[in-house]
Short mmCIF file of C-alpha atoms and ligand atoms in Angstrom, two decimals:
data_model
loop_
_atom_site.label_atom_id
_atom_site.label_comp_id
_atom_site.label_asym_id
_atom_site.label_seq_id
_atom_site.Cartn_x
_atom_site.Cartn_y
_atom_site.Cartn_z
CA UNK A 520 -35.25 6.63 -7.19
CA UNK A 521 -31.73 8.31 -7.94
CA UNK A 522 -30.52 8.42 -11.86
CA UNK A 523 -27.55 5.48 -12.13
CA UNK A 524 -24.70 5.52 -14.65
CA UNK A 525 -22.38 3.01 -14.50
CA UNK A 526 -19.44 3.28 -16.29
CA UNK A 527 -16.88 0.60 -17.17
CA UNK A 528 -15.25 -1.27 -20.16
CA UNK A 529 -17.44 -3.51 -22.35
CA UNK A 530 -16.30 -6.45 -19.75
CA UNK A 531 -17.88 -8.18 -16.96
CA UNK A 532 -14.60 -7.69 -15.07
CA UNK A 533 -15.19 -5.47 -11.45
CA UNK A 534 -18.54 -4.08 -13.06
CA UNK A 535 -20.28 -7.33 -13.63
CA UNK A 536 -21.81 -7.63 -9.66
CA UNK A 537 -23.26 -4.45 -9.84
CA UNK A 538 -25.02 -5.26 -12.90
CA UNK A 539 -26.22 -8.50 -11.43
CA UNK A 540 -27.31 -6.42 -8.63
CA UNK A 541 -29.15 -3.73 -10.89
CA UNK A 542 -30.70 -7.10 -12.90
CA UNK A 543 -32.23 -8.86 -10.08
CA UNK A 544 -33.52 -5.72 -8.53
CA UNK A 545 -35.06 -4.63 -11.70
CA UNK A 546 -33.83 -0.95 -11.00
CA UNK A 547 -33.21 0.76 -14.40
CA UNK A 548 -29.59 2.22 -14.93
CA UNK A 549 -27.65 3.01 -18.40
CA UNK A 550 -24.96 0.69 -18.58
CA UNK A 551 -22.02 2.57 -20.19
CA UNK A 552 -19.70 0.37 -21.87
CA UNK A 553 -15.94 2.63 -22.69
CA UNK A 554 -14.41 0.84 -26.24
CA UNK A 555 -10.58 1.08 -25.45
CA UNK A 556 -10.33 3.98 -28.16
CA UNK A 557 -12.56 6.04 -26.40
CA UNK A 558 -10.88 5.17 -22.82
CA UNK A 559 -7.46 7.44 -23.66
CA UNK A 560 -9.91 11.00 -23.20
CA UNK A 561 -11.88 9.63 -20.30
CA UNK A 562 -9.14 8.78 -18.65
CA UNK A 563 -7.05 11.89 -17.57
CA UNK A 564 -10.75 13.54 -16.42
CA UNK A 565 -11.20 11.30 -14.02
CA UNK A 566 -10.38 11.66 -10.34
CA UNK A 567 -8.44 7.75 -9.78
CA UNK A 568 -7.95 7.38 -13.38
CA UNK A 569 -9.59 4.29 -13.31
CA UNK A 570 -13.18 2.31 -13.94
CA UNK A 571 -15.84 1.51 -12.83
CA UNK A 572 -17.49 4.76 -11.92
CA UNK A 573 -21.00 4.55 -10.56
CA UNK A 574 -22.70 7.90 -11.37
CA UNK A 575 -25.54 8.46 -8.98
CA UNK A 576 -27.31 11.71 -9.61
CA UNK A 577 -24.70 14.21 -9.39
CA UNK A 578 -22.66 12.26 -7.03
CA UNK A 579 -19.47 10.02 -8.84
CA UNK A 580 -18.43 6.85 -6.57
CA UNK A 581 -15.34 4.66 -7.30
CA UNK A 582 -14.32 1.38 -6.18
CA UNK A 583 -16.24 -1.34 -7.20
CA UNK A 584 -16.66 -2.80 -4.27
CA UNK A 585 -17.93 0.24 -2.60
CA UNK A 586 -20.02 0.37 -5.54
CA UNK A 587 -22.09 -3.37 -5.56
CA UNK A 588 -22.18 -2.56 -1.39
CA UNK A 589 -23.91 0.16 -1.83
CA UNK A 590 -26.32 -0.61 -4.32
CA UNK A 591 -26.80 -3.95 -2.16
CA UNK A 592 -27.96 -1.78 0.58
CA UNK A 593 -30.24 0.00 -1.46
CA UNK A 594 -31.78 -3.36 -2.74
CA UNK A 595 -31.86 -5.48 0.49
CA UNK A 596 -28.98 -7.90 -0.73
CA UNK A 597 -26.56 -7.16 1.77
CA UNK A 598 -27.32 -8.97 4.70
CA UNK A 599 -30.34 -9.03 7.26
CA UNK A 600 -28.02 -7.46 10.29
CA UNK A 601 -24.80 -5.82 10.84
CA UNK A 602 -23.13 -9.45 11.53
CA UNK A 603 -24.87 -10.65 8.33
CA UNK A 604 -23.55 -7.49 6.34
CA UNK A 605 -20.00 -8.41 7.79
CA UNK A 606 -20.37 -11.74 7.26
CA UNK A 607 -21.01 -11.48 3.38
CA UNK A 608 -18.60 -8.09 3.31
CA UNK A 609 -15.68 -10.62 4.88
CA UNK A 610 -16.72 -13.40 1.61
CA UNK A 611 -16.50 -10.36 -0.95
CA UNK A 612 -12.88 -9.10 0.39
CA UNK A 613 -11.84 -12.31 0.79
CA UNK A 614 -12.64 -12.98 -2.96
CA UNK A 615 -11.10 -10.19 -4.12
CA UNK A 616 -8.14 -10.55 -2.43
CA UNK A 617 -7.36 -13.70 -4.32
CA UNK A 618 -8.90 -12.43 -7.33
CA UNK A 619 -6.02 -9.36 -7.40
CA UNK A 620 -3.38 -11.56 -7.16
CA UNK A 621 -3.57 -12.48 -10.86
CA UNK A 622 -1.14 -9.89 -12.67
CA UNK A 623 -4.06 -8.65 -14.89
CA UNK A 624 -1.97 -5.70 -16.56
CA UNK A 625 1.27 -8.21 -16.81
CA UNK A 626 2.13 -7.64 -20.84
CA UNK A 627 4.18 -10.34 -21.15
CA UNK A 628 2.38 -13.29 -21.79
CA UNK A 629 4.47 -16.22 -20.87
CA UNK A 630 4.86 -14.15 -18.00
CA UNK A 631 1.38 -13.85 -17.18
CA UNK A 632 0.54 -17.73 -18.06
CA UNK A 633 2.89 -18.76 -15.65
CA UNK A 634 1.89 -16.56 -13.01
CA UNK A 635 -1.54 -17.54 -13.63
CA UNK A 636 -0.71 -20.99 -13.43
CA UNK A 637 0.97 -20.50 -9.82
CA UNK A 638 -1.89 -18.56 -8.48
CA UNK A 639 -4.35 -21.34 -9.65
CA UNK A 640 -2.26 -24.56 -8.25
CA UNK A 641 -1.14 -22.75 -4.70
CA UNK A 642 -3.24 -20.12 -4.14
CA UNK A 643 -6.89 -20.81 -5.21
CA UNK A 644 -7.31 -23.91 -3.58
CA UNK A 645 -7.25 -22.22 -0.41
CA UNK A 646 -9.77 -19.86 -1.67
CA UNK A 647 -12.19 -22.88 -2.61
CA UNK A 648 -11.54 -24.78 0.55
CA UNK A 649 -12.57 -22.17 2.53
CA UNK A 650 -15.53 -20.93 0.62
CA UNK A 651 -16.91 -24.44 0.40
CA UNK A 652 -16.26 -24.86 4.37
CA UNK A 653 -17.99 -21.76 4.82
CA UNK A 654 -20.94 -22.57 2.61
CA UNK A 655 -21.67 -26.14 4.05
CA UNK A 656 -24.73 -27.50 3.00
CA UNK A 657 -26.60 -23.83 3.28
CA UNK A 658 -28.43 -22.63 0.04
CA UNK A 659 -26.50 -19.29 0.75
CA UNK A 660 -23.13 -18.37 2.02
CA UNK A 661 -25.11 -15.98 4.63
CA UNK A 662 -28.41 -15.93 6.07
CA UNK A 663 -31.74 -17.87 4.50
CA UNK A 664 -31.35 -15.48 1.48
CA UNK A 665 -29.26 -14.74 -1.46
CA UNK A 666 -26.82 -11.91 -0.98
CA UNK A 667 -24.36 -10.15 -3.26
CA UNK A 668 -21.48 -12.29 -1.58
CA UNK A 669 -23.39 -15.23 -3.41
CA UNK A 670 -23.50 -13.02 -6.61
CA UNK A 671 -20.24 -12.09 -6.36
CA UNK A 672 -18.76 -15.78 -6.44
CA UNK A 673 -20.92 -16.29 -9.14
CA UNK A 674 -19.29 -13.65 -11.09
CA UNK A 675 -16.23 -14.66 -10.22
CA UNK A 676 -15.80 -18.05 -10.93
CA UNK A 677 -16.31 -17.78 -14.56
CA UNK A 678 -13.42 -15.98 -14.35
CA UNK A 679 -11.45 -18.38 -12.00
CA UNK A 680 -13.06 -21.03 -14.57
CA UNK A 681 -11.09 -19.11 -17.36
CA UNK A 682 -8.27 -19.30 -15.46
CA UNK A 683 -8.57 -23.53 -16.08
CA UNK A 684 -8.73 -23.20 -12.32
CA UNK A 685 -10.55 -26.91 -11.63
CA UNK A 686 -14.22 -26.12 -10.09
CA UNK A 687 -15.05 -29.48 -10.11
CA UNK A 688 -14.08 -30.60 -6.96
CA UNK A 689 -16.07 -28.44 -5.35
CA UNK A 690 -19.68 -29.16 -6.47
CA UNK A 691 -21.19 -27.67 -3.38
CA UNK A 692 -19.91 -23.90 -4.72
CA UNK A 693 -20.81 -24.96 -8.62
CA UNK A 694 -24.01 -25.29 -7.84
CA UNK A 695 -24.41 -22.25 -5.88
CA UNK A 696 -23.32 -20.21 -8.64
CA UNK A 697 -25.87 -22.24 -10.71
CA UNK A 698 -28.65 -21.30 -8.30
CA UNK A 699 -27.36 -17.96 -8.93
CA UNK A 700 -27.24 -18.03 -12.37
CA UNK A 701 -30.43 -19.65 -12.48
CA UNK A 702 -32.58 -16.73 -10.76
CA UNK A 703 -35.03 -15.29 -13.45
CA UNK A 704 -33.73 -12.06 -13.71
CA UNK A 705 -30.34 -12.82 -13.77
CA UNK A 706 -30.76 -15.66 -16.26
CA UNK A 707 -32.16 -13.21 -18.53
CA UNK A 708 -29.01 -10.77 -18.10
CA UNK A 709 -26.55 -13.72 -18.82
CA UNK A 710 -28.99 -14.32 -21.83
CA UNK A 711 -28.13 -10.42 -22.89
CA UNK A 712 -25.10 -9.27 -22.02
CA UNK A 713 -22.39 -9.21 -24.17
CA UNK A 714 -20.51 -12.37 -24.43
CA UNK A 715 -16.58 -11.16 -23.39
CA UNK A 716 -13.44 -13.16 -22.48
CA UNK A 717 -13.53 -11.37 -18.56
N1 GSH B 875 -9.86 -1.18 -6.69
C1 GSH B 875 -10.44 -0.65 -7.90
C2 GSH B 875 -9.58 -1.08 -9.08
C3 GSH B 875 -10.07 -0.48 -10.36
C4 GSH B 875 -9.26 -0.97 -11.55
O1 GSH B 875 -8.20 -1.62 -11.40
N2 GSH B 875 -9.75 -0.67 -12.75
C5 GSH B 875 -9.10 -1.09 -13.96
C6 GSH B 875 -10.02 -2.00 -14.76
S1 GSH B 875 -10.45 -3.46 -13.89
C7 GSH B 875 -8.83 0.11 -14.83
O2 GSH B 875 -9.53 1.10 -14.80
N3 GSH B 875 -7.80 -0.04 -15.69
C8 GSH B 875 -7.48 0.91 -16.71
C9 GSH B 875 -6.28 1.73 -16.43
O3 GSH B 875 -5.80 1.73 -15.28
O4 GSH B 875 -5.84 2.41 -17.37
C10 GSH B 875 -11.89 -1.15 -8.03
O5 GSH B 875 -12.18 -2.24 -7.52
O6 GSH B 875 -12.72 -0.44 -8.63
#
């Protein structure tokens, strides 16, 4: 079993998958949180300038989604065959794209608000309409088993939550992330981790 580092701000933000990952698979890692005083020297010595960084061994990977993919392979949660894999890699991008439309670096506030208000009314919708379609009345969005395209919703609709975007409507997908959150091991991460805004 490789040494892991992971390396990211004390957020769940685009490390928290991985660490769900790492928590239901019961693989031991150090968890590096970066306090934003600390993150001006780290910065310029790394290669994109940016977090997370998944140390393992000697090797350094970026990208966070490269990152949970990767450690899904490792751990069996990325799908049973190469259409599975695609099938829960296509949920995952399809997240994120939607998820990076928010202006998370926008330093104007009112700015940001509003922005966040447009993406939630027009843009999300479409994003939960879809995911629900594609969940149906399956347990998981691929496959008879969870994934780390069902972790990754999970992760990210507390966020969208935080975002007042309106989850209600779509009980199918609340209660997925439920079943998610509801798995022993990653109940007892939730239970742990540090209790952050993102
Ligand atoms: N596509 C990259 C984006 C990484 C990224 O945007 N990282 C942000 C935090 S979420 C960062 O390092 N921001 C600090 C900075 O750029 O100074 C990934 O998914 O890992």
């Amino acid at each position: 079993m490789p040494n892991y580092k992971l390396t990211y701000f004390k957020l769940r933000g685009r490390a928290e998958t991985a660490r769900y990952i790492f928590a239901y698979s019961g693989i031991n890692y150090e968890d590096e949180t970066i306090e934003r005083s600390v993150w001006a020297q780290l910065k310029p010595t790394l290669l994109f300038k940016q977090l997370p960084i998944l140390k393992v061994d000697e090797i350094e990977l970026n990208q966070s989604t490269a990152i949970a993919r990767y450690l899904a392979r490792e751990t069996g949660l990325a799908g049973k065959s190469n259409i599975e894999q695609a099938q829960v890699d296509a949920i995952v991008d399809t997240i994120n794209d939607f998820m990076n439309l928010f202006p998370w670096t926008e330093r104007d506030e009112a700015v940001k608000q509003k922005m966040n208000e447009d993406i939630v009314t027009n843009n999300i919708p479409i994003l939960l309409d879809g995911l629900c379609k594609l969940l149906g009345d399956r347990t998981w969005f691929v496959g008879d088993s969870v994934t780390w395209a069902d972790f990754h919703w999970a992760v990210c609709s507390i966020t969208l939550s935080s975002l007042n975007a309106d989850l209600h409507n779509y009980p199918k997908l609340l209660a997925l992330k439920e079943r998610v959150e509801a798995l022993p091991q990653i109940a007892a991460w939730i239970e742990q981790r540090p209790k952050t805004p993102l």
